[in-house]
Amino acid sequence: MNDQCRGIVFHGIGEPERSLERGEDRYWISADRFYRCLDAVLSLPDPSSVYISFDDGNASDHDLALPALAERGLTADFFVLTGRIDQPGSLASDQIGALHRAGMGVGSHGMHHLNWREIAPDTLRTELEGSRAALERICGATIDRASVPFGRFNRQVVAAARAAGYRRLATNEGGSFPRGAFMAPRTNMRADMTDQDYLDLIRGDERFLRKVRRLIGRVRRRFV
């Protein structure tokens, strides 16, 4: 088993059931493309080398992603915006509980989809701790993983997540990471990607220039 994982993150699958934020539509993909991505993961010698996750807590996480994952024997982490729970088009409390009972990971994406780099320390602490408390009430279990909204973070965000007791912080700068690492970089699966792009990412066959861009982006996001 390879000690390294490649992280991929989905946002919405199929047709949105709520009004999208500006630019958010680029992160929604068709159900058929999503299923092909999962089949590509399953075809790998070690499917667990791909860390599958979902951000935002859209209803498609439960309605489309959960049965497709279960059918293939795959697991994923679902990062929920707790301020949207039980709203149309977003996960309901019982659906979050169903994800947890199915063996999926449930984590925090904050409460209100704020840029954690730009908010006051007290607000950041509330985003981290308040969202976790809401999810723990639903799941009846410890919530120890979080995902950074918009992929934007710095040293202060990392320190706040550690101080709040999280054991994993998922980001969006791409690349790979050791299993069990605190920082879990992922790549957004976007609508403007080709099927070959998806396969390259899942198989780890990334182009050299893409790797360079991601390295630059990782350094900029972490230390700015």
PDB file of C-alpha atoms in Angstrom:
ATOM      1  CA  MET A   1       0.000   0.000   0.000  1.00  0.00           C
ATOM      2  CA  ASN A   2       1.342   3.415  -1.019  1.00  0.00           C
ATOM      3  CA  ASP A   3       1.811   5.800   1.904  1.00  0.00           C
ATOM      4  CA  GLN A   4       0.799   8.762  -0.265  1.00  0.00           C
ATOM      5  CA  CYS A   5      -2.751   9.884  -1.106  1.00  0.00           C
ATOM      6  CA  ARG A   6      -4.048  12.143  -3.864  1.00  0.00           C
ATOM      7  CA  GLY A   7      -6.971  14.279  -2.781  1.00  0.00           C
ATOM      8  CA  ILE A   8      -9.942  15.105  -5.013  1.00  0.00           C
ATOM      9  CA  VAL A   9     -12.941  17.196  -3.997  1.00  0.00           C
ATOM     10  CA  PHE A  10     -16.420  17.370  -5.502  1.00  0.00           C
ATOM     11  CA  HIS A  11     -18.977  20.077  -4.771  1.00  0.00           C
ATOM     12  CA  GLY A  12     -22.240  19.423  -6.569  1.00  0.00           C
ATOM     13  CA  ILE A  13     -23.493  16.589  -8.773  1.00  0.00           C
ATOM     14  CA  GLY A  14     -26.307  16.797 -11.299  1.00  0.00           C
ATOM     15  CA  GLU A  15     -28.732  19.731 -11.292  1.00  0.00           C
ATOM     16  CA  PRO A  16     -28.475  22.200  -8.378  1.00  0.00           C
ATOM     17  CA  GLU A  17     -31.547  22.428  -6.170  1.00  0.00           C
ATOM     18  CA  ARG A  18     -30.679  25.856  -4.778  1.00  0.00           C
ATOM     19  CA  SER A  19     -29.421  29.215  -6.000  1.00  0.00           C
ATOM     20  CA  LEU A  20     -25.672  29.074  -6.575  1.00  0.00           C
ATOM     21  CA  GLU A  21     -23.121  31.639  -5.505  1.00  0.00           C
ATOM     22  CA  ARG A  22     -21.310  33.555  -8.219  1.00  0.00           C
ATOM     23  CA  GLY A  23     -18.915  31.243 -10.060  1.00  0.00           C
ATOM     24  CA  GLU A  24     -20.086  28.183  -8.153  1.00  0.00           C
ATOM     25  CA  ASP A  25     -21.528  26.510 -11.235  1.00  0.00           C
ATOM     26  CA  ARG A  26     -18.015  25.670 -12.463  1.00  0.00           C
ATOM     27  CA  TYR A  27     -17.762  23.130  -9.640  1.00  0.00           C
ATOM     28  CA  TRP A  28     -20.918  21.188 -10.490  1.00  0.00           C
ATOM     29  CA  ILE A  29     -20.518  18.122 -12.704  1.00  0.00           C
ATOM     30  CA  SER A  30     -22.986  15.718 -14.258  1.00  0.00           C
ATOM     31  CA  ALA A  31     -23.907  12.499 -12.500  1.00  0.00           C
ATOM     32  CA  ASP A  32     -22.479  10.433 -15.372  1.00  0.00           C
ATOM     33  CA  ARG A  33     -19.077  12.139 -15.110  1.00  0.00           C
ATOM     34  CA  PHE A  34     -19.097  11.639 -11.367  1.00  0.00           C
ATOM     35  CA  TYR A  35     -19.795   7.926 -11.755  1.00  0.00           C
ATOM     36  CA  ARG A  36     -16.964   7.634 -14.280  1.00  0.00           C
ATOM     37  CA  CYS A  37     -14.624   9.275 -11.784  1.00  0.00           C
ATOM     38  CA  LEU A  38     -15.556   6.738  -9.123  1.00  0.00           C
ATOM     39  CA  ASP A  39     -15.086   3.889 -11.586  1.00  0.00           C
ATOM     40  CA  ALA A  40     -11.618   5.244 -12.406  1.00  0.00           C
ATOM     41  CA  VAL A  41     -10.756   5.265  -8.696  1.00  0.00           C
ATOM     42  CA  LEU A  42     -12.045   1.724  -8.337  1.00  0.00           C
ATOM     43  CA  SER A  43      -9.875   0.562 -11.251  1.00  0.00           C
ATOM     44  CA  LEU A  44      -6.645   1.578  -9.490  1.00  0.00           C
ATOM     45  CA  PRO A  45      -4.436  -1.096  -7.888  1.00  0.00           C
ATOM     46  CA  ASP A  46      -5.045   0.717  -4.583  1.00  0.00           C
ATOM     47  CA  PRO A  47      -8.287   2.763  -4.650  1.00  0.00           C
ATOM     48  CA  SER A  48      -7.560   4.049  -1.143  1.00  0.00           C
ATOM     49  CA  SER A  49      -4.670   6.051  -2.625  1.00  0.00           C
ATOM     50  CA  VAL A  50      -7.314   8.595  -3.714  1.00  0.00           C
ATOM     51  CA  TYR A  51      -8.827  10.649  -0.911  1.00  0.00           C
ATOM     52  CA  ILE A  52     -12.402  11.439  -2.012  1.00  0.00           C
ATOM     53  CA  SER A  53     -14.211  14.351  -0.424  1.00  0.00           C
ATOM     54  CA  PHE A  54     -17.130  16.725  -0.873  1.00  0.00           C
ATOM     55  CA  ASP A  55     -17.519  20.369   0.143  1.00  0.00           C
ATOM     56  CA  ASP A  56     -20.551  22.582   0.854  1.00  0.00           C
ATOM     57  CA  GLY A  57     -23.088  19.974   2.001  1.00  0.00           C
ATOM     58  CA  ASN A  58     -25.288  19.871  -1.092  1.00  0.00           C
ATOM     59  CA  ALA A  59     -28.261  17.500  -1.204  1.00  0.00           C
ATOM     60  CA  SER A  60     -26.556  15.597  -4.035  1.00  0.00           C
ATOM     61  CA  ASP A  61     -24.037  14.351  -1.460  1.00  0.00           C
ATOM     62  CA  HIS A  62     -26.739  12.128  -0.019  1.00  0.00           C
ATOM     63  CA  ASP A  63     -28.989  11.564  -3.007  1.00  0.00           C
ATOM     64  CA  LEU A  64     -26.353  10.754  -5.648  1.00  0.00           C
ATOM     65  CA  ALA A  65     -22.906  10.416  -4.086  1.00  0.00           C
ATOM     66  CA  LEU A  66     -23.745   8.157  -1.144  1.00  0.00           C
ATOM     67  CA  PRO A  67     -25.423   5.336  -3.117  1.00  0.00           C
ATOM     68  CA  ALA A  68     -22.731   5.464  -5.809  1.00  0.00           C
ATOM     69  CA  LEU A  69     -19.954   5.219  -3.229  1.00  0.00           C
ATOM     70  CA  ALA A  70     -21.694   2.429  -1.319  1.00  0.00           C
ATOM     71  CA  GLU A  71     -22.279   0.440  -4.511  1.00  0.00           C
ATOM     72  CA  ARG A  72     -18.551   0.530  -5.233  1.00  0.00           C
ATOM     73  CA  GLY A  73     -17.359  -0.044  -1.671  1.00  0.00           C
ATOM     74  CA  LEU A  74     -15.692   3.382  -1.527  1.00  0.00           C
ATOM     75  CA  THR A  75     -15.705   5.911   1.302  1.00  0.00           C
ATOM     76  CA  ALA A  76     -15.376   9.684   1.373  1.00  0.00           C
ATOM     77  CA  ASP A  77     -15.362  12.676   3.694  1.00  0.00           C
ATOM     78  CA  PHE A  78     -18.311  15.088   3.486  1.00  0.00           C
ATOM     79  CA  PHE A  79     -17.606  18.638   4.681  1.00  0.00           C
ATOM     80  CA  VAL A  80     -20.824  20.397   5.626  1.00  0.00           C
ATOM     81  CA  LEU A  81     -21.739  24.068   5.847  1.00  0.00           C
ATOM     82  CA  THR A  82     -23.823  23.915   9.004  1.00  0.00           C
ATOM     83  CA  GLY A  83     -25.545  27.244   8.327  1.00  0.00           C
ATOM     84  CA  ARG A  84     -27.273  25.579   5.349  1.00  0.00           C
ATOM     85  CA  ILE A  85     -28.452  22.409   7.096  1.00  0.00           C
ATOM     86  CA  ASP A  86     -32.130  21.660   6.402  1.00  0.00           C
ATOM     87  CA  GLN A  87     -32.361  24.363   3.747  1.00  0.00           C
ATOM     88  CA  PRO A  88     -33.671  23.482   0.246  1.00  0.00           C
ATOM     89  CA  GLY A  89     -30.945  21.956  -1.904  1.00  0.00           C
ATOM     90  CA  SER A  90     -28.641  21.331   1.059  1.00  0.00           C
ATOM     91  CA  LEU A  91     -28.215  18.353   3.348  1.00  0.00           C
ATOM     92  CA  ALA A  92     -30.886  17.783   5.971  1.00  0.00           C
ATOM     93  CA  SER A  93     -29.964  16.665   9.482  1.00  0.00           C
ATOM     94  CA  ASP A  94     -31.220  13.115   8.902  1.00  0.00           C
ATOM     95  CA  GLN A  95     -29.213  12.891   5.661  1.00  0.00           C
ATOM     96  CA  ILE A  96     -26.017  13.879   7.488  1.00  0.00           C
ATOM     97  CA  GLY A  97     -26.786  11.176  10.029  1.00  0.00           C
ATOM     98  CA  ALA A  98     -27.267   8.703   7.193  1.00  0.00           C
ATOM     99  CA  LEU A  99     -23.843   9.563   5.760  1.00  0.00           C
ATOM    100  CA  HIS A 100     -22.261   8.945   9.152  1.00  0.00           C
ATOM    101  CA  ARG A 101     -24.102   5.654   9.700  1.00  0.00           C
ATOM    102  CA  ALA A 102     -23.003   4.477   6.242  1.00  0.00           C
ATOM    103  CA  GLY A 103     -19.376   4.768   7.314  1.00  0.00           C
ATOM    104  CA  MET A 104     -18.631   8.048   5.565  1.00  0.00           C
ATOM    105  CA  GLY A 105     -16.604  10.774   7.234  1.00  0.00           C
ATOM    106  CA  VAL A 106     -18.447  13.930   8.241  1.00  0.00           C
ATOM    107  CA  GLY A 107     -16.541  17.161   8.781  1.00  0.00           C
ATOM    108  CA  SER A 108     -16.918  20.908   9.072  1.00  0.00           C
ATOM    109  CA  HIS A 109     -16.802  23.406   6.227  1.00  0.00           C
ATOM    110  CA  GLY A 110     -17.664  26.164   8.692  1.00  0.00           C
ATOM    111  CA  MET A 111     -21.037  27.744   9.282  1.00  0.00           C
ATOM    112  CA  HIS A 112     -21.497  30.536   6.736  1.00  0.00           C
ATOM    113  CA  HIS A 113     -19.021  29.933   3.864  1.00  0.00           C
ATOM    114  CA  LEU A 114     -16.681  32.734   4.909  1.00  0.00           C
ATOM    115  CA  ASN A 115     -13.093  33.308   3.814  1.00  0.00           C
ATOM    116  CA  TRP A 116     -11.239  32.155   6.921  1.00  0.00           C
ATOM    117  CA  ARG A 117      -8.176  34.229   6.016  1.00  0.00           C
ATOM    118  CA  GLU A 118     -10.154  37.463   6.219  1.00  0.00           C
ATOM    119  CA  ILE A 119     -12.283  37.085   9.350  1.00  0.00           C
ATOM    120  CA  ALA A 120     -11.453  38.056  12.920  1.00  0.00           C
ATOM    121  CA  PRO A 121      -9.948  35.384  15.203  1.00  0.00           C
ATOM    122  CA  ASP A 122     -13.114  35.206  17.336  1.00  0.00           C
ATOM    123  CA  THR A 123     -15.258  34.708  14.245  1.00  0.00           C
ATOM    124  CA  LEU A 124     -12.928  32.007  12.957  1.00  0.00           C
ATOM    125  CA  ARG A 125     -13.100  30.206  16.295  1.00  0.00           C
ATOM    126  CA  THR A 126     -16.907  30.354  16.147  1.00  0.00           C
ATOM    127  CA  GLU A 127     -16.889  28.988  12.596  1.00  0.00           C
ATOM    128  CA  LEU A 128     -14.696  26.069  13.644  1.00  0.00           C
ATOM    129  CA  GLU A 129     -16.239  25.273  17.014  1.00  0.00           C
ATOM    130  CA  GLY A 130     -19.875  26.120  16.326  1.00  0.00           C
ATOM    131  CA  SER A 131     -20.032  24.029  13.172  1.00  0.00           C
ATOM    132  CA  ARG A 132     -18.363  21.096  14.886  1.00  0.00           C
ATOM    133  CA  ALA A 133     -20.809  21.223  17.795  1.00  0.00           C
ATOM    134  CA  ALA A 134     -23.783  21.167  15.407  1.00  0.00           C
ATOM    135  CA  LEU A 135     -22.409  18.159  13.529  1.00  0.00           C
ATOM    136  CA  GLU A 136     -21.575  16.283  16.726  1.00  0.00           C
ATOM    137  CA  ARG A 137     -25.175  16.704  17.906  1.00  0.00           C
ATOM    138  CA  ILE A 138     -26.402  15.211  14.634  1.00  0.00           C
ATOM    139  CA  CYS A 139     -23.898  12.362  14.367  1.00  0.00           C
ATOM    140  CA  GLY A 140     -23.467  11.564  18.053  1.00  0.00           C
ATOM    141  CA  ALA A 141     -19.739  11.258  17.417  1.00  0.00           C
ATOM    142  CA  THR A 142     -16.573  13.326  17.532  1.00  0.00           C
ATOM    143  CA  ILE A 143     -15.996  15.562  14.508  1.00  0.00           C
ATOM    144  CA  ASP A 144     -12.261  16.053  14.016  1.00  0.00           C
ATOM    145  CA  ARG A 145     -11.826  17.113  10.370  1.00  0.00           C
ATOM    146  CA  ALA A 146     -12.483  20.377   8.568  1.00  0.00           C
ATOM    147  CA  SER A 147     -12.259  21.757   5.050  1.00  0.00           C
ATOM    148  CA  VAL A 148     -11.141  25.317   4.267  1.00  0.00           C
ATOM    149  CA  PRO A 149     -13.785  27.363   2.393  1.00  0.00           C
ATOM    150  CA  PHE A 150     -12.548  28.529  -1.029  1.00  0.00           C
ATOM    151  CA  GLY A 151      -9.226  26.802  -0.288  1.00  0.00           C
ATOM    152  CA  ARG A 152      -7.883  30.032   1.244  1.00  0.00           C
ATOM    153  CA  PHE A 153      -5.768  29.699   4.364  1.00  0.00           C
ATOM    154  CA  ASN A 154      -2.622  30.885   6.087  1.00  0.00           C
ATOM    155  CA  ARG A 155      -0.652  30.119   9.236  1.00  0.00           C
ATOM    156  CA  GLN A 156      -3.349  31.641  11.429  1.00  0.00           C
ATOM    157  CA  VAL A 157      -6.056  29.428   9.943  1.00  0.00           C
ATOM    158  CA  VAL A 158      -3.934  26.311  10.391  1.00  0.00           C
ATOM    159  CA  ALA A 159      -3.122  27.254  13.991  1.00  0.00           C
ATOM    160  CA  ALA A 160      -6.789  27.948  14.784  1.00  0.00           C
ATOM    161  CA  ALA A 161      -7.863  24.570  13.398  1.00  0.00           C
ATOM    162  CA  ARG A 162      -5.233  22.800  15.462  1.00  0.00           C
ATOM    163  CA  ALA A 163      -6.200  24.764  18.579  1.00  0.00           C
ATOM    164  CA  ALA A 164      -9.855  23.841  18.046  1.00  0.00           C
ATOM    165  CA  GLY A 165      -8.900  20.170  18.194  1.00  0.00           C
ATOM    166  CA  TYR A 166      -9.183  19.210  14.546  1.00  0.00           C
ATOM    167  CA  ARG A 167      -6.947  16.398  13.345  1.00  0.00           C
ATOM    168  CA  ARG A 168      -7.297  16.992   9.586  1.00  0.00           C
ATOM    169  CA  LEU A 169      -7.527  20.192   7.572  1.00  0.00           C
ATOM    170  CA  ALA A 170      -8.454  19.697   3.908  1.00  0.00           C
ATOM    171  CA  THR A 171      -7.369  22.361   1.429  1.00  0.00           C
ATOM    172  CA  ASN A 172      -7.639  22.862  -2.330  1.00  0.00           C
ATOM    173  CA  GLU A 173      -4.078  23.369  -3.560  1.00  0.00           C
ATOM    174  CA  GLY A 174      -3.722  19.952  -5.159  1.00  0.00           C
ATOM    175  CA  GLY A 175      -0.969  17.389  -4.941  1.00  0.00           C
ATOM    176  CA  SER A 176      -0.449  14.418  -2.648  1.00  0.00           C
ATOM    177  CA  PHE A 177       0.071  13.935   1.073  1.00  0.00           C
ATOM    178  CA  PRO A 178       1.014  11.157   3.519  1.00  0.00           C
ATOM    179  CA  ARG A 179      -1.844   9.075   4.894  1.00  0.00           C
ATOM    180  CA  GLY A 180      -2.817  10.408   8.297  1.00  0.00           C
ATOM    181  CA  ALA A 181      -1.273  13.844   7.710  1.00  0.00           C
ATOM    182  CA  PHE A 182      -2.939  16.886   9.281  1.00  0.00           C
ATOM    183  CA  MET A 183      -2.909  18.856   6.014  1.00  0.00           C
ATOM    184  CA  ALA A 184      -4.789  17.163   3.184  1.00  0.00           C
ATOM    185  CA  PRO A 185      -4.387  19.026  -0.142  1.00  0.00           C
ATOM    186  CA  ARG A 186      -7.000  18.229  -2.782  1.00  0.00           C
ATOM    187  CA  THR A 187      -7.833  19.130  -6.375  1.00  0.00           C
ATOM    188  CA  ASN A 188     -11.239  20.549  -7.336  1.00  0.00           C
ATOM    189  CA  MET A 189     -13.091  18.418  -9.878  1.00  0.00           C
ATOM    190  CA  ARG A 190     -14.526  21.090 -12.169  1.00  0.00           C
ATOM    191  CA  ALA A 191     -17.043  21.183 -15.001  1.00  0.00           C
ATOM    192  CA  ASP A 192     -14.491  22.661 -17.409  1.00  0.00           C
ATOM    193  CA  MET A 193     -12.155  19.667 -17.095  1.00  0.00           C
ATOM    194  CA  THR A 194     -12.048  16.951 -19.705  1.00  0.00           C
ATOM    195  CA  ASP A 195     -12.503  13.283 -18.945  1.00  0.00           C
ATOM    196  CA  GLN A 196      -8.770  12.891 -19.559  1.00  0.00           C
ATOM    197  CA  ASP A 197      -8.062  15.579 -16.931  1.00  0.00           C
ATOM    198  CA  TYR A 198     -10.097  13.583 -14.426  1.00  0.00           C
ATOM    199  CA  LEU A 199      -8.231  10.399 -15.278  1.00  0.00           C
ATOM    200  CA  ASP A 200      -4.836  12.113 -15.058  1.00  0.00           C
ATOM    201  CA  LEU A 201      -5.636  13.438 -11.605  1.00  0.00           C
ATOM    202  CA  ILE A 202      -7.027  10.176 -10.310  1.00  0.00           C
ATOM    203  CA  ARG A 203      -4.152   8.122 -11.707  1.00  0.00           C
ATOM    204  CA  GLY A 204      -1.513  10.628 -10.684  1.00  0.00           C
ATOM    205  CA  ASP A 205      -0.391  11.237 -14.294  1.00  0.00           C
ATOM    206  CA  GLU A 206      -0.291  15.023 -13.991  1.00  0.00           C
ATOM    207  CA  ARG A 207       1.514  17.209 -16.469  1.00  0.00           C
ATOM    208  CA  PHE A 208       4.720  18.863 -15.358  1.00  0.00           C
ATOM    209  CA  LEU A 209       3.423  22.416 -15.743  1.00  0.00           C
ATOM    210  CA  ARG A 210       0.327  21.617 -13.714  1.00  0.00           C
ATOM    211  CA  LYS A 211       2.540  20.327 -10.920  1.00  0.00           C
ATOM    212  CA  VAL A 212       4.621  23.511 -11.019  1.00  0.00           C
ATOM    213  CA  ARG A 213       1.525  25.726 -10.858  1.00  0.00           C
ATOM    214  CA  ARG A 214       0.196  23.772  -7.936  1.00  0.00           C
ATOM    215  CA  LEU A 215       3.487  23.981  -6.075  1.00  0.00           C
ATOM    216  CA  ILE A 216       3.534  27.748  -6.505  1.00  0.00           C
ATOM    217  CA  GLY A 217      -0.085  28.008  -5.412  1.00  0.00           C
ATOM    218  CA  ARG A 218       0.541  25.845  -2.360  1.00  0.00           C
ATOM    219  CA  VAL A 219       3.381  28.050  -1.147  1.00  0.00           C
ATOM    220  CA  ARG A 220       1.394  31.239  -1.792  1.00  0.00           C
ATOM    221  CA  ARG A 221      -1.732  30.076   0.034  1.00  0.00           C
ATOM    222  CA  ARG A 222       0.100  28.667   3.014  1.00  0.00           C
ATOM    223  CA  PHE A 223       2.373  31.573   3.771  1.00  0.00           C
ATOM    224  CA  VAL A 224       0.531  34.657   2.570  1.00  0.00           C
TER     225      VAL A 224
END
